[in-house]
Amino acid sequence: MAVAAPGDPSATLVADDAVPGTPCSTAAEACVDLGTHTAWLIRDGKVIRGPVPFADGDVEDPTPRGSFRVEWKAEQWTSREYLTPMPWSVFFAPGGIAFHEGSQETASAGCVKLGPEEAHAWFDYLQVGDDVEVR
């Protein structure tokens, strides 16, 4: 891994075998860059969608960085903790962290909130077991 801006806690870690234009490795099917608030879908080491903007967690509920796998999906889901609708949910990290449709104007509780069209695309493309990298 290489760090884009050493010493900056918000710096993006870039994989040594990064897909061109992203910080994620060729193993990823979904790539999230918390530093630039952009995400991509990837197939066979090539970007097939993105970059697209998203809203992520705040200081109290940050979006976790790391490598994950899609755990499960729900077309219509409501957060049990916040009682908030989460359409097109693709769950990929512990604690109910998911890609889902949501407002871009407010922070999430750690999720990656996408616009309606993008959330639907992420839901359709990603399958259980697919690799998700959050940098």
Tab-separated table of C-alpha atoms in Angstrom:
chain	number	residue	atom	x	y	z
A	1	MET	CA	0.000	0.000	0.000
A	2	ALA	CA	1.065	3.573	-0.628
A	3	VAL	CA	-0.293	6.585	1.229
A	4	ALA	CA	-1.382	9.549	-0.874
A	5	ALA	CA	-0.616	12.139	1.820
A	6	PRO	CA	1.624	10.878	4.643
A	7	GLY	CA	0.589	11.976	8.122
A	8	ASP	CA	-2.931	12.962	7.096
A	9	PRO	CA	-5.488	10.714	8.851
A	10	SER	CA	-7.938	11.256	5.983
A	11	ALA	CA	-5.350	10.227	3.389
A	12	THR	CA	-6.366	7.526	0.953
A	13	LEU	CA	-4.415	4.289	1.001
A	14	VAL	CA	-3.763	3.139	-2.555
A	15	ALA	CA	-3.313	-0.529	-3.414
A	16	ASP	CA	-0.057	-1.471	-5.148
A	17	ASP	CA	-2.112	-3.155	-7.900
A	18	ALA	CA	-4.748	-0.393	-8.016
A	19	VAL	CA	-7.364	-0.246	-10.735
A	20	PRO	CA	-6.513	2.872	-12.789
A	21	GLY	CA	-8.402	5.906	-11.489
A	22	THR	CA	-9.203	4.274	-8.123
A	23	PRO	CA	-7.319	3.501	-4.905
A	24	CYS	CA	-8.561	-0.112	-4.868
A	25	SER	CA	-6.993	-3.358	-5.995
A	26	THR	CA	-7.980	-5.392	-9.008
A	27	ALA	CA	-9.649	-7.886	-6.616
A	28	ALA	CA	-12.402	-5.397	-5.690
A	29	GLU	CA	-15.865	-5.386	-7.219
A	30	ALA	CA	-16.744	-2.193	-5.308
A	31	CYS	CA	-14.330	0.566	-4.360
A	32	VAL	CA	-14.934	3.404	-1.893
A	33	ASP	CA	-12.582	6.363	-1.420
A	34	LEU	CA	-13.474	8.131	1.839
A	35	GLY	CA	-10.980	10.912	1.124
A	36	THR	CA	-12.690	12.038	-2.079
A	37	HIS	CA	-16.208	10.724	-1.339
A	38	THR	CA	-16.263	8.774	-4.591
A	39	ALA	CA	-17.100	5.145	-5.347
A	40	TRP	CA	-16.769	2.780	-8.296
A	41	LEU	CA	-17.974	-0.600	-9.481
A	42	ILE	CA	-15.224	-2.761	-10.957
A	43	ARG	CA	-15.234	-5.862	-13.165
A	44	ASP	CA	-12.077	-7.766	-14.065
A	45	GLY	CA	-9.849	-4.907	-12.900
A	46	LYS	CA	-11.685	-2.229	-14.940
A	47	VAL	CA	-14.094	0.486	-13.817
A	48	ILE	CA	-17.607	-0.204	-15.126
A	49	ARG	CA	-19.388	2.564	-13.188
A	50	GLY	CA	-18.143	5.667	-11.443
A	51	PRO	CA	-16.778	7.650	-9.975
A	52	VAL	CA	-20.007	8.554	-8.189
A	53	PRO	CA	-20.451	10.722	-5.087
A	54	PHE	CA	-21.701	9.369	-1.770
A	55	ALA	CA	-22.314	10.442	1.812
A	56	ASP	CA	-20.564	8.469	4.536
A	57	GLY	CA	-20.381	8.378	8.310
A	58	ASP	CA	-19.326	11.217	10.569
A	59	VAL	CA	-16.839	11.405	13.447
A	60	GLU	CA	-19.246	9.664	15.838
A	61	ASP	CA	-20.212	6.904	13.373
A	62	PRO	CA	-17.401	6.632	10.813
A	63	THR	CA	-17.489	4.391	7.785
A	64	PRO	CA	-14.960	1.616	8.453
A	65	ARG	CA	-11.889	1.331	6.232
A	66	GLY	CA	-10.698	-2.043	5.089
A	67	SER	CA	-11.445	-5.001	2.851
A	68	PHE	CA	-14.838	-6.646	3.201
A	69	ARG	CA	-17.193	-9.028	1.413
A	70	VAL	CA	-20.841	-8.502	0.599
A	71	GLU	CA	-22.721	-10.355	3.349
A	72	TRP	CA	-26.348	-9.981	2.256
A	73	LYS	CA	-28.756	-7.734	0.359
A	74	ALA	CA	-32.259	-6.336	0.874
A	75	GLU	CA	-34.244	-4.414	-1.721
A	76	GLN	CA	-36.256	-2.665	1.012
A	77	TRP	CA	-34.786	-2.471	4.507
A	78	THR	CA	-35.412	-0.260	7.520
A	79	SER	CA	-32.649	0.357	10.036
A	80	ARG	CA	-33.603	-1.283	13.307
A	81	GLU	CA	-31.428	1.172	15.234
A	82	TYR	CA	-32.488	4.438	13.567
A	83	LEU	CA	-35.848	3.388	12.023
A	84	THR	CA	-34.678	4.910	8.734
A	85	PRO	CA	-35.511	3.416	5.317
A	86	MET	CA	-32.483	1.971	3.507
A	87	PRO	CA	-33.646	1.072	-0.032
A	88	TRP	CA	-31.352	-1.092	-2.170
A	89	SER	CA	-29.182	-2.194	0.772
A	90	VAL	CA	-25.993	-4.157	0.144
A	91	PHE	CA	-24.512	-5.070	3.549
A	92	PHE	CA	-20.753	-5.505	3.598
A	93	ALA	CA	-19.294	-4.727	7.048
A	94	PRO	CA	-20.096	-5.583	10.669
A	95	GLY	CA	-22.629	-3.419	12.467
A	96	GLY	CA	-25.091	-3.175	9.585
A	97	ILE	CA	-22.833	-1.123	7.314
A	98	ALA	CA	-24.199	-1.067	3.767
A	99	PHE	CA	-24.374	0.688	0.459
A	100	HIS	CA	-27.919	2.054	0.173
A	101	GLU	CA	-30.007	4.871	-1.206
A	102	GLY	CA	-29.984	7.960	0.978
A	103	SER	CA	-29.695	11.714	1.208
A	104	GLN	CA	-26.388	13.166	0.102
A	105	GLU	CA	-26.982	16.173	2.388
A	106	THR	CA	-26.489	14.381	5.711
A	107	ALA	CA	-23.909	11.999	7.142
A	108	SER	CA	-24.787	8.343	7.593
A	109	ALA	CA	-24.328	6.146	10.632
A	110	GLY	CA	-21.338	4.573	8.893
A	111	CYS	CA	-23.041	3.452	5.701
A	112	VAL	CA	-22.226	4.543	2.142
A	113	LYS	CA	-25.311	6.475	0.998
A	114	LEU	CA	-25.737	6.688	-2.765
A	115	GLY	CA	-28.219	8.532	-4.967
A	116	PRO	CA	-31.279	6.531	-6.137
A	117	GLU	CA	-29.941	5.456	-9.540
A	118	GLU	CA	-26.519	4.548	-8.173
A	119	ALA	CA	-27.923	2.630	-5.182
A	120	HIS	CA	-30.028	0.545	-7.560
A	121	ALA	CA	-26.978	-0.099	-9.769
A	122	TRP	CA	-24.849	-1.182	-6.782
A	123	PHE	CA	-27.679	-3.483	-5.622
A	124	ASP	CA	-28.067	-5.077	-9.055
A	125	TYR	CA	-24.339	-5.542	-9.670
A	126	LEU	CA	-22.967	-6.680	-6.306
A	127	GLN	CA	-23.518	-10.252	-5.184
A	128	VAL	CA	-23.010	-11.996	-1.845
A	129	GLY	CA	-19.297	-12.745	-1.485
A	130	ASP	CA	-18.095	-9.913	-3.750
A	131	ASP	CA	-15.072	-7.920	-2.537
A	132	VAL	CA	-15.581	-4.371	-1.254
A	133	GLU	CA	-12.598	-2.141	-0.490
A	134	VAL	CA	-13.001	1.029	1.576
A	135	ARG	CA	-9.934	3.264	1.512
